[in-house]
């Protein structure tokens, strides 16, 4: 489909991912986090905005187990969640 | 002897009529002048030799200078045409890099946009009123024996917000199999706004016998998607992955560096 050389048709150009490829989770170390996330999606009619906490936790699990390069969560688009948790910590203390 | 002069006289007359359409008096004078010289030539009384000497010299000189003018004009016109031809050839050579620059700047055809920066992920704001449904599709090559399927059929995302999706792959055979995947986004135009932060494509993934793994895809849709008028009616984006079997020692080029 993307190799059809018709004049004028737009073809799709795949792009490499920004941060490369996830190493495979052979031992299922983050499987529980994934199950939590999938359950949250099912409960919320697959709305991504409601399950961002769970996705953040899954990525944190990956980072802890060397299955993902460690990055500050703001760079992964979780800036609002990080700010919220910081505000909660400040409010508590 | 007279005939060439006659012919040149006729052509001169027609050229002057054509050229001096707005200059009536000058045209009239010249036409009258040529006509009278011709009519005089038909009179038998006056010796023709004599007539030609007096009138012919002037017209001959005028015609000679006219010929020179024409020759000069022809030469300049030919020079201009030759320059235009060379210019066209030069432009056709220059068009190749220029078109590439233009495509990079405007991102036509789904090609990588220059200035697509990864810092954007940190600062982008989700656009809450534009909900897009992302559906997932999984395929394998005919000779690839993995069971590969998405773990959710769809996810509702908004542009500017990162999202996580999962695929599952199982190797039912008794031998380790190495797979490599590529992806496709439909509609093609939306593909330029579909940015993957991390996924499992374009690199070899090895599955041991009877092993099952979860494969995540972490992506977001560029907030500029909302501002593109061509995307105004796009509500559904389909992400489709296809797994192929990789042979040992095979090195595939990473896309995006063409």
mmCIF file of C-alpha atoms in Angstrom:
data_model
loop_
_atom_site.group_PDB
_atom_site.id
_atom_site.type_symbol
_atom_site.label_atom_id
_atom_site.label_comp_id
_atom_site.label_asym_id
_atom_site.label_seq_id
_atom_site.Cartn_x
_atom_site.Cartn_y
_atom_site.Cartn_z
ATOM 1 C CA UNK A 1 0.000 0.000 0.000
ATOM 2 C CA UNK A 2 2.737 2.400 0.846
ATOM 3 C CA UNK A 3 4.922 1.248 -2.037
ATOM 4 C CA UNK A 4 2.400 1.978 -4.806
ATOM 5 C CA UNK A 5 4.159 4.447 -7.069
ATOM 6 C CA UNK A 6 1.028 6.118 -8.394
ATOM 7 C CA UNK A 7 1.423 9.695 -9.386
ATOM 8 C CA UNK A 8 -0.205 12.025 -6.910
ATOM 9 C CA UNK A 9 -1.182 9.520 -4.269
ATOM 10 C CA UNK A 10 0.075 10.245 -0.825
ATOM 11 C CA UNK A 11 2.101 7.426 0.583
ATOM 12 C CA UNK A 12 2.832 6.715 4.179
ATOM 13 C CA UNK A 13 6.368 7.117 5.469
ATOM 14 C CA UNK A 14 7.026 5.296 8.716
ATOM 15 C CA UNK A 15 9.188 7.108 11.181
ATOM 16 C CA UNK A 16 11.456 5.640 13.793
ATOM 17 C CA UNK A 17 10.246 6.173 17.362
ATOM 18 C CA UNK A 18 11.747 9.070 19.249
ATOM 19 C CA UNK A 19 13.293 7.085 22.037
ATOM 20 C CA UNK A 20 13.825 3.835 20.248
ATOM 21 C CA UNK A 21 12.412 0.464 21.053
ATOM 22 C CA UNK A 22 11.172 -0.992 24.323
ATOM 23 C CA UNK A 23 13.176 -4.019 25.429
ATOM 24 C CA UNK A 24 10.932 -7.024 25.735
ATOM 25 C CA UNK A 25 9.614 -7.861 29.177
ATOM 26 C CA UNK A 26 10.509 -11.538 29.025
ATOM 27 C CA UNK A 27 9.867 -12.261 32.702
ATOM 28 C CA UNK A 28 6.622 -10.370 32.997
ATOM 29 C CA UNK A 29 7.965 -8.132 35.718
ATOM 30 C CA UNK A 30 5.557 -5.339 34.980
ATOM 31 C CA UNK A 31 2.616 -7.508 34.138
ATOM 32 C CA UNK A 32 0.608 -6.510 37.206
ATOM 33 C CA UNK A 33 0.888 -2.848 36.328
ATOM 34 C CA UNK A 34 -0.219 -3.643 32.829
ATOM 35 C CA UNK A 35 -3.228 -5.555 34.148
ATOM 36 C CA UNK A 36 -4.165 -2.595 36.333
ATOM 37 C CA UNK A 37 -3.959 -0.303 33.357
ATOM 38 C CA UNK A 38 -6.047 -2.561 31.137
ATOM 39 C CA UNK A 39 -8.678 -2.918 33.853
ATOM 40 C CA UNK A 40 -8.794 0.842 34.257
ATOM 41 C CA UNK A 41 -9.269 1.247 30.519
ATOM 42 C CA UNK A 42 -12.109 -1.265 30.465
ATOM 43 C CA UNK A 43 -13.831 0.456 33.362
ATOM 44 C CA UNK A 44 -13.516 3.885 31.824
ATOM 45 C CA UNK A 45 -14.640 2.921 28.319
ATOM 46 C CA UNK A 46 -11.104 3.088 26.969
ATOM 47 C CA UNK A 47 -10.668 6.751 27.718
ATOM 48 C CA UNK A 48 -6.962 7.430 27.989
ATOM 49 C CA UNK A 49 -7.296 10.639 29.971
ATOM 50 C CA UNK A 50 -8.712 8.786 32.982
ATOM 51 C CA UNK A 51 -5.974 6.192 33.171
ATOM 52 C CA UNK A 52 -2.864 8.291 33.038
ATOM 53 C CA UNK A 53 -1.841 7.464 36.586
ATOM 54 C CA UNK A 54 -1.777 3.789 35.757
ATOM 55 C CA UNK A 55 0.214 4.328 32.597
ATOM 56 C CA UNK A 56 2.675 6.452 34.564
ATOM 57 C CA UNK A 57 3.058 3.640 37.068
ATOM 58 C CA UNK A 58 3.645 1.110 34.325
ATOM 59 C CA UNK A 59 6.410 3.222 32.836
ATOM 60 C CA UNK A 60 7.936 3.752 36.256
ATOM 61 C CA UNK A 61 7.949 -0.016 36.753
ATOM 62 C CA UNK A 62 9.760 -0.429 33.467
ATOM 63 C CA UNK A 63 12.315 2.165 34.387
ATOM 64 C CA UNK A 64 12.945 0.559 37.762
ATOM 65 C CA UNK A 65 13.536 -2.831 36.225
ATOM 66 C CA UNK A 66 15.937 -1.626 33.545
ATOM 67 C CA UNK A 67 13.374 -2.248 30.853
ATOM 68 C CA UNK A 68 13.338 1.358 29.812
ATOM 69 C CA UNK A 69 15.848 4.177 29.827
ATOM 70 C CA UNK A 70 15.354 6.345 32.879
ATOM 71 C CA UNK A 71 13.823 9.664 31.987
ATOM 72 C CA UNK A 72 12.220 12.391 34.052
ATOM 73 C CA UNK A 73 8.472 11.951 33.815
ATOM 74 C CA UNK A 74 7.973 15.465 32.497
ATOM 75 C CA UNK A 75 9.742 14.467 29.322
ATOM 76 C CA UNK A 76 7.210 11.692 28.831
ATOM 77 C CA UNK A 77 4.287 14.043 29.003
ATOM 78 C CA UNK A 78 3.359 13.434 32.627
ATOM 79 C CA UNK A 79 4.193 16.912 33.786
ATOM 80 C CA UNK A 80 0.720 17.570 35.116
ATOM 81 C CA UNK A 81 0.700 14.364 37.167
ATOM 82 C CA UNK A 82 4.129 15.105 38.600
ATOM 83 C CA UNK A 83 3.091 18.618 39.543
ATOM 84 C CA UNK A 84 -0.063 17.331 41.187
ATOM 85 C CA UNK A 85 1.816 14.817 43.277
ATOM 86 C CA UNK A 86 4.362 17.462 44.259
ATOM 87 C CA UNK A 87 1.595 19.781 45.345
ATOM 88 C CA UNK A 88 0.058 16.970 47.405
ATOM 89 C CA UNK A 89 3.393 16.286 49.069
ATOM 90 C CA UNK A 90 3.840 19.944 49.842
ATOM 91 C CA UNK A 91 0.322 20.180 51.206
ATOM 92 C CA UNK A 92 0.935 17.213 53.445
ATOM 93 C CA UNK A 93 4.222 18.493 54.748
ATOM 94 C CA UNK B 1 17.235 42.939 -61.651
ATOM 95 C CA UNK B 2 14.162 44.854 -60.685
ATOM 96 C CA UNK B 3 12.290 41.858 -59.284
ATOM 97 C CA UNK B 4 14.170 41.448 -56.005
ATOM 98 C CA UNK B 5 13.707 45.127 -55.300
ATOM 99 C CA UNK B 6 10.027 44.799 -56.129
ATOM 100 C CA UNK B 7 9.601 41.872 -53.790
ATOM 101 C CA UNK B 8 11.506 43.585 -51.034
ATOM 102 C CA UNK B 9 9.390 46.624 -51.611
ATOM 103 C CA UNK B 10 6.231 44.585 -51.190
ATOM 104 C CA UNK B 11 7.412 42.901 -48.033
ATOM 105 C CA UNK B 12 8.618 46.214 -46.658
ATOM 106 C CA UNK B 13 5.223 47.668 -47.296
ATOM 107 C CA UNK B 14 3.437 44.859 -45.447
ATOM 108 C CA UNK B 15 5.833 44.939 -42.528
ATOM 109 C CA UNK B 16 5.436 48.631 -42.166
ATOM 110 C CA UNK B 17 1.681 48.399 -42.294
ATOM 111 C CA UNK B 18 1.747 45.834 -39.537
ATOM 112 C CA UNK B 19 4.225 47.679 -37.355
ATOM 113 C CA UNK B 20 2.868 51.173 -37.588
ATOM 114 C CA UNK B 21 -0.786 50.608 -36.866
ATOM 115 C CA UNK B 22 -0.796 53.383 -34.332
ATOM 116 C CA UNK B 23 1.439 55.694 -36.279
ATOM 117 C CA UNK B 24 -0.773 56.495 -39.249
ATOM 118 C CA UNK B 25 1.063 59.413 -40.793
ATOM 119 C CA UNK B 26 4.459 57.718 -40.846
ATOM 120 C CA UNK B 27 2.926 54.552 -42.249
ATOM 121 C CA UNK B 28 1.054 56.463 -44.906
ATOM 122 C CA UNK B 29 4.147 58.303 -45.952
ATOM 123 C CA UNK B 30 6.231 55.203 -46.327
ATOM 124 C CA UNK B 31 3.495 53.301 -48.148
ATOM 125 C CA UNK B 32 2.950 56.199 -50.478
ATOM 126 C CA UNK B 33 6.655 56.460 -51.039
ATOM 127 C CA UNK B 34 7.019 52.804 -52.034
ATOM 128 C CA UNK B 35 3.860 52.850 -54.105
ATOM 129 C CA UNK B 36 4.885 55.911 -56.090
ATOM 130 C CA UNK B 37 8.309 54.452 -56.811
ATOM 131 C CA UNK B 38 6.642 51.288 -58.109
ATOM 132 C CA UNK B 39 4.074 53.159 -60.194
ATOM 133 C CA UNK B 40 6.838 55.282 -61.641
ATOM 134 C CA UNK B 41 8.672 52.188 -62.743
ATOM 135 C CA UNK B 42 5.777 51.254 -65.013
ATOM 136 C CA UNK B 43 5.887 54.613 -66.927
ATOM 137 C CA UNK B 44 7.576 54.235 -70.281
ATOM 138 C CA UNK B 45 8.423 57.811 -70.789
ATOM 139 C CA UNK B 46 11.060 58.150 -68.117
ATOM 140 C CA UNK B 47 14.094 55.902 -68.495
ATOM 141 C CA UNK B 48 14.037 53.257 -65.801
ATOM 142 C CA UNK B 49 17.740 53.446 -65.233
ATOM 143 C CA UNK B 50 17.364 57.058 -64.333
ATOM 144 C CA UNK B 51 14.492 56.394 -61.975
ATOM 145 C CA UNK B 52 16.284 53.598 -60.227
ATOM 146 C CA UNK B 53 19.357 55.685 -59.755
ATOM 147 C CA UNK B 54 17.512 58.484 -57.982
ATOM 148 C CA UNK B 55 14.948 56.549 -56.003
ATOM 149 C CA UNK B 56 16.559 53.117 -55.890
ATOM 150 C CA UNK B 57 19.655 54.336 -54.064
ATOM 151 C CA UNK B 58 17.628 55.746 -51.197
ATOM 152 C CA UNK B 59 15.307 52.743 -50.946
ATOM 153 C CA UNK B 60 18.251 50.393 -51.303
ATOM 154 C CA UNK B 61 20.021 52.059 -48.403
ATOM 155 C CA UNK B 62 16.809 52.055 -46.373
ATOM 156 C CA UNK B 63 16.277 48.404 -47.140
ATOM 157 C CA UNK B 64 19.891 47.608 -46.304
ATOM 158 C CA UNK B 65 19.577 49.285 -42.891
ATOM 159 C CA UNK B 66 16.255 47.536 -42.402
ATOM 160 C CA UNK B 67 17.932 44.237 -43.120
ATOM 161 C CA UNK B 68 20.622 45.074 -40.634
ATOM 162 C CA UNK B 69 17.950 45.947 -38.094
ATOM 163 C CA UNK B 70 16.193 42.663 -38.681
ATOM 164 C CA UNK B 71 19.447 40.758 -38.408
ATOM 165 C CA UNK B 72 20.247 42.492 -35.134
ATOM 166 C CA UNK B 73 16.732 41.882 -33.810
ATOM 167 C CA UNK B 74 16.873 38.252 -34.834
ATOM 168 C CA UNK B 75 20.180 37.872 -33.061
ATOM 169 C CA UNK B 76 18.867 39.377 -29.817
ATOM 170 C CA UNK B 77 15.748 37.254 -29.975
ATOM 171 C CA UNK B 78 17.821 34.137 -30.541
ATOM 172 C CA UNK B 79 20.019 35.071 -27.597
ATOM 173 C CA UNK B 80 16.994 35.498 -25.367
ATOM 174 C CA UNK B 81 15.555 32.159 -26.458
ATOM 175 C CA UNK B 82 18.864 30.397 -25.886
ATOM 176 C CA UNK B 83 19.137 31.983 -22.440
ATOM 177 C CA UNK B 84 15.611 30.872 -21.601
ATOM 178 C CA UNK B 85 16.417 27.335 -22.683
ATOM 179 C CA UNK B 86 19.538 27.204 -20.532
ATOM 180 C CA UNK B 87 17.578 28.701 -17.662
ATOM 181 C CA UNK B 88 14.935 26.004 -17.920
ATOM 182 C CA UNK B 89 17.536 23.250 -17.846
ATOM 183 C CA UNK B 90 19.185 24.851 -14.832
ATOM 184 C CA UNK B 91 15.875 25.146 -13.017
ATOM 185 C CA UNK B 92 15.088 21.515 -13.610
ATOM 186 C CA UNK B 93 18.372 20.558 -11.951
ATOM 187 C CA UNK B 94 17.843 22.940 -9.075
ATOM 188 C CA UNK B 95 14.299 21.714 -8.501
ATOM 189 C CA UNK B 96 15.391 18.465 -6.854
ATOM 190 C CA UNK B 97 16.981 19.874 -3.670
ATOM 191 C CA UNK B 98 14.520 22.749 -3.587
ATOM 192 C CA UNK B 99 11.579 20.353 -3.606
ATOM 193 C CA UNK B 100 13.123 18.338 -0.832
ATOM 194 C CA UNK B 101 13.498 21.482 1.279
ATOM 195 C CA UNK B 102 9.919 22.463 0.528
ATOM 196 C CA UNK B 103 8.619 19.041 1.546
ATOM 197 C CA UNK B 104 10.551 19.182 4.770
ATOM 198 C CA UNK B 105 9.195 22.602 5.581
ATOM 199 C CA UNK B 106 5.585 21.839 4.862
ATOM 200 C CA UNK B 107 5.520 18.135 5.623
ATOM 201 C CA UNK B 108 3.610 17.141 2.533
ATOM 202 C CA UNK B 109 3.234 13.481 1.836
ATOM 203 C CA UNK B 110 3.652 12.446 5.423
ATOM 204 C CA UNK B 111 7.390 12.928 5.366
ATOM 205 C CA UNK B 112 9.247 13.902 8.488
ATOM 206 C CA UNK B 113 8.766 17.545 9.293
ATOM 207 C CA UNK B 114 11.894 19.549 9.917
ATOM 208 C CA UNK B 115 11.680 20.983 13.372
ATOM 209 C CA UNK B 116 9.772 18.063 14.825
ATOM 210 C CA UNK B 117 11.383 18.322 18.205
ATOM 211 C CA UNK B 118 11.164 15.974 21.113
ATOM 212 C CA UNK B 119 11.124 18.824 23.619
ATOM 213 C CA UNK B 120 7.577 19.420 22.591
ATOM 214 C CA UNK B 121 6.417 16.473 24.676
ATOM 215 C CA UNK B 122 7.270 18.333 27.821
ATOM 216 C CA UNK B 123 5.459 21.546 27.015
ATOM 217 C CA UNK B 124 2.469 20.503 24.973
ATOM 218 C CA UNK B 125 -1.004 21.071 26.314
ATOM 219 C CA UNK B 126 -3.746 18.542 25.682
ATOM 220 C CA UNK B 127 -6.626 19.795 23.601
ATOM 221 C CA UNK B 128 -9.576 18.505 25.534
ATOM 222 C CA UNK B 129 -12.377 19.163 23.092
ATOM 223 C CA UNK B 130 -11.021 17.057 20.260
ATOM 224 C CA UNK B 131 -11.379 13.370 21.066
ATOM 225 C CA UNK B 132 -9.884 10.951 18.598
ATOM 226 C CA UNK B 133 -10.436 7.243 18.533
ATOM 227 C CA UNK B 134 -7.315 5.225 17.854
ATOM 228 C CA UNK B 135 -7.988 1.681 16.725
ATOM 229 C CA UNK B 136 -5.361 -1.017 16.714
ATOM 230 C CA UNK B 137 -4.647 -3.681 14.198
ATOM 231 C CA UNK B 138 -2.088 -6.452 14.219
ATOM 232 C CA UNK B 139 -0.860 -8.537 11.329
ATOM 233 C CA UNK B 140 1.804 -11.076 10.720
ATOM 234 C CA UNK B 141 3.510 -12.147 7.585
ATOM 235 C CA UNK B 142 2.257 -15.421 6.176
ATOM 236 C CA UNK B 143 5.365 -17.354 7.131
ATOM 237 C CA UNK B 144 5.550 -15.817 10.601
ATOM 238 C CA UNK B 145 4.158 -18.146 13.203
ATOM 239 C CA UNK B 146 3.691 -15.800 16.121
ATOM 240 C CA UNK B 147 0.277 -15.067 17.504
ATOM 241 C CA UNK B 148 0.218 -11.312 17.489
ATOM 242 C CA UNK B 149 -2.789 -9.267 18.506
ATOM 243 C CA UNK B 150 -3.657 -5.990 20.218
ATOM 244 C CA UNK B 151 -4.851 -6.072 23.791
ATOM 245 C CA UNK B 152 -7.382 -3.306 23.317
ATOM 246 C CA UNK B 153 -9.415 -2.646 20.232
ATOM 247 C CA UNK B 154 -9.510 1.121 20.623
ATOM 248 C CA UNK B 155 -8.453 3.993 22.833
ATOM 249 C CA UNK B 156 -9.884 7.486 22.992
ATOM 250 C CA UNK B 157 -7.123 10.085 23.126
ATOM 251 C CA UNK B 158 -6.848 13.824 22.734
ATOM 252 C CA UNK B 159 -4.037 15.579 20.865
ATOM 253 C CA UNK B 160 -1.205 16.641 23.111
ATOM 254 C CA UNK B 161 -1.601 13.840 25.603
ATOM 255 C CA UNK B 162 0.625 10.794 25.741
ATOM 256 C CA UNK B 163 -1.051 7.417 25.643
ATOM 257 C CA UNK B 164 -0.043 3.835 26.232
ATOM 258 C CA UNK B 165 -1.311 0.814 24.323
ATOM 259 C CA UNK B 166 -0.420 -2.852 24.452
ATOM 260 C CA UNK B 167 0.015 -5.662 21.999
ATOM 261 C CA UNK B 168 0.625 -9.250 22.883
ATOM 262 C CA UNK B 169 2.803 -11.709 21.019
ATOM 263 C CA UNK B 170 3.160 -15.404 21.605
ATOM 264 C CA UNK B 171 5.580 -17.833 20.073
ATOM 265 C CA UNK B 172 3.790 -21.175 19.836
ATOM 266 C CA UNK B 173 6.657 -23.012 18.164
ATOM 267 C CA UNK B 174 9.466 -24.986 19.748
ATOM 268 C CA UNK B 175 12.187 -22.816 18.304
ATOM 269 C CA UNK B 176 13.145 -19.237 19.155
ATOM 270 C CA UNK B 177 11.900 -16.879 16.510
ATOM 271 C CA UNK B 178 13.181 -13.405 15.845
ATOM 272 C CA UNK B 179 10.637 -10.942 14.558
ATOM 273 C CA UNK B 180 10.845 -7.428 13.306
ATOM 274 C CA UNK B 181 7.923 -5.173 12.768
ATOM 275 C CA UNK B 182 6.822 -2.114 10.931
ATOM 276 C CA UNK B 183 3.758 0.002 11.299
ATOM 277 C CA UNK B 184 1.269 1.930 9.276
ATOM 278 C CA UNK B 185 -1.130 4.731 10.128
ATOM 279 C CA UNK B 186 -4.386 5.314 8.278
ATOM 280 C CA UNK B 187 -5.365 7.985 7.146
ATOM 281 C CA UNK B 188 -1.963 8.718 5.615
ATOM 282 C CA UNK B 189 -2.204 12.442 6.214
ATOM 283 C CA UNK B 190 -2.681 11.902 9.907
ATOM 284 C CA UNK B 191 0.481 9.819 9.974
ATOM 285 C CA UNK B 192 2.649 12.897 10.189
ATOM 286 C CA UNK B 193 0.956 13.897 13.445
ATOM 287 C CA UNK B 194 1.212 10.467 14.976
ATOM 288 C CA UNK B 195 4.415 10.477 17.013
ATOM 289 C CA UNK B 196 5.666 7.437 18.794
ATOM 290 C CA UNK B 197 7.855 8.045 21.787
ATOM 291 C CA UNK B 198 8.724 4.414 22.193
ATOM 292 C CA UNK B 199 7.477 1.189 20.701
ATOM 293 C CA UNK B 200 8.713 -2.161 19.571
ATOM 294 C CA UNK B 201 9.131 -1.588 15.883
ATOM 295 C CA UNK B 202 12.124 -1.634 13.558
ATOM 296 C CA UNK B 203 14.270 -3.621 15.972
ATOM 297 C CA UNK B 204 14.647 -7.329 16.237
ATOM 298 C CA UNK B 205 12.590 -8.899 18.996
ATOM 299 C CA UNK B 206 13.387 -12.422 20.010
ATOM 300 C CA UNK B 207 10.831 -14.729 21.526
ATOM 301 C CA UNK B 208 11.833 -18.006 23.091
ATOM 302 C CA UNK B 209 9.742 -21.132 22.539
ATOM 303 C CA UNK B 210 6.264 -20.862 24.015
ATOM 304 C CA UNK B 211 6.919 -17.427 25.360
ATOM 305 C CA UNK B 212 4.293 -14.699 25.557
ATOM 306 C CA UNK B 213 5.147 -11.035 26.063
ATOM 307 C CA UNK B 214 3.359 -7.725 26.301
ATOM 308 C CA UNK B 215 4.550 -5.113 23.871
ATOM 309 C CA UNK B 216 3.728 -1.528 24.724
ATOM 310 C CA UNK B 217 3.437 1.430 22.385
ATOM 311 C CA UNK B 218 3.843 4.879 23.902
ATOM 312 C CA UNK B 219 2.624 7.588 21.584
ATOM 313 C CA UNK B 220 0.942 10.948 21.323
ATOM 314 C CA UNK B 221 -0.828 12.934 18.666
ATOM 315 C CA UNK B 222 0.718 16.285 17.869
ATOM 316 C CA UNK B 223 -1.391 19.233 19.103
ATOM 317 C CA UNK B 224 -1.027 20.816 15.666
ATOM 318 C CA UNK B 225 -3.392 18.126 14.447
ATOM 319 C CA UNK B 226 -6.244 20.274 15.703
ATOM 320 C CA UNK B 227 -5.150 23.254 13.635
ATOM 321 C CA UNK B 228 -4.786 21.454 10.339
ATOM 322 C CA UNK B 229 -7.850 22.070 8.170
ATOM 323 C CA UNK B 230 -7.288 18.813 6.310
ATOM 324 C CA UNK B 231 -7.710 16.901 9.542
ATOM 325 C CA UNK B 232 -10.928 18.624 10.528
ATOM 326 C CA UNK B 233 -13.066 15.602 9.719
ATOM 327 C CA UNK B 234 -10.684 12.929 10.932
ATOM 328 C CA UNK B 235 -12.058 11.184 13.997
ATOM 329 C CA UNK B 236 -10.471 7.790 13.785
ATOM 330 C CA UNK B 237 -6.865 6.860 13.326
ATOM 331 C CA UNK B 238 -5.876 3.269 12.831
ATOM 332 C CA UNK B 239 -2.483 2.051 13.900
ATOM 333 C CA UNK B 240 -1.496 -1.192 12.283
ATOM 334 C CA UNK B 241 1.582 -3.265 13.079
ATOM 335 C CA UNK B 242 2.901 -6.084 10.959
ATOM 336 C CA UNK B 243 5.478 -8.595 12.134
ATOM 337 C CA UNK B 244 7.916 -10.277 9.827
ATOM 338 C CA UNK B 245 10.418 -12.963 10.548
ATOM 339 C CA UNK B 246 13.963 -11.716 10.640
ATOM 340 C CA UNK B 247 16.778 -13.784 9.276
ATOM 341 C CA UNK B 248 20.046 -14.078 11.150
ATOM 342 C CA UNK B 249 22.543 -11.422 10.230
ATOM 343 C CA UNK B 250 20.044 -9.317 8.336
ATOM 344 C CA UNK B 251 20.373 -5.577 8.829
ATOM 345 C CA UNK B 252 17.450 -3.423 7.884
ATOM 346 C CA UNK B 253 17.746 0.327 7.338
ATOM 347 C CA UNK B 254 16.109 2.528 9.929
ATOM 348 C CA UNK B 255 13.396 4.629 8.213
ATOM 349 C CA UNK B 256 13.503 8.356 8.197
ATOM 350 C CA UNK B 257 17.013 8.748 6.875
ATOM 351 C CA UNK B 258 16.301 8.562 3.154
#
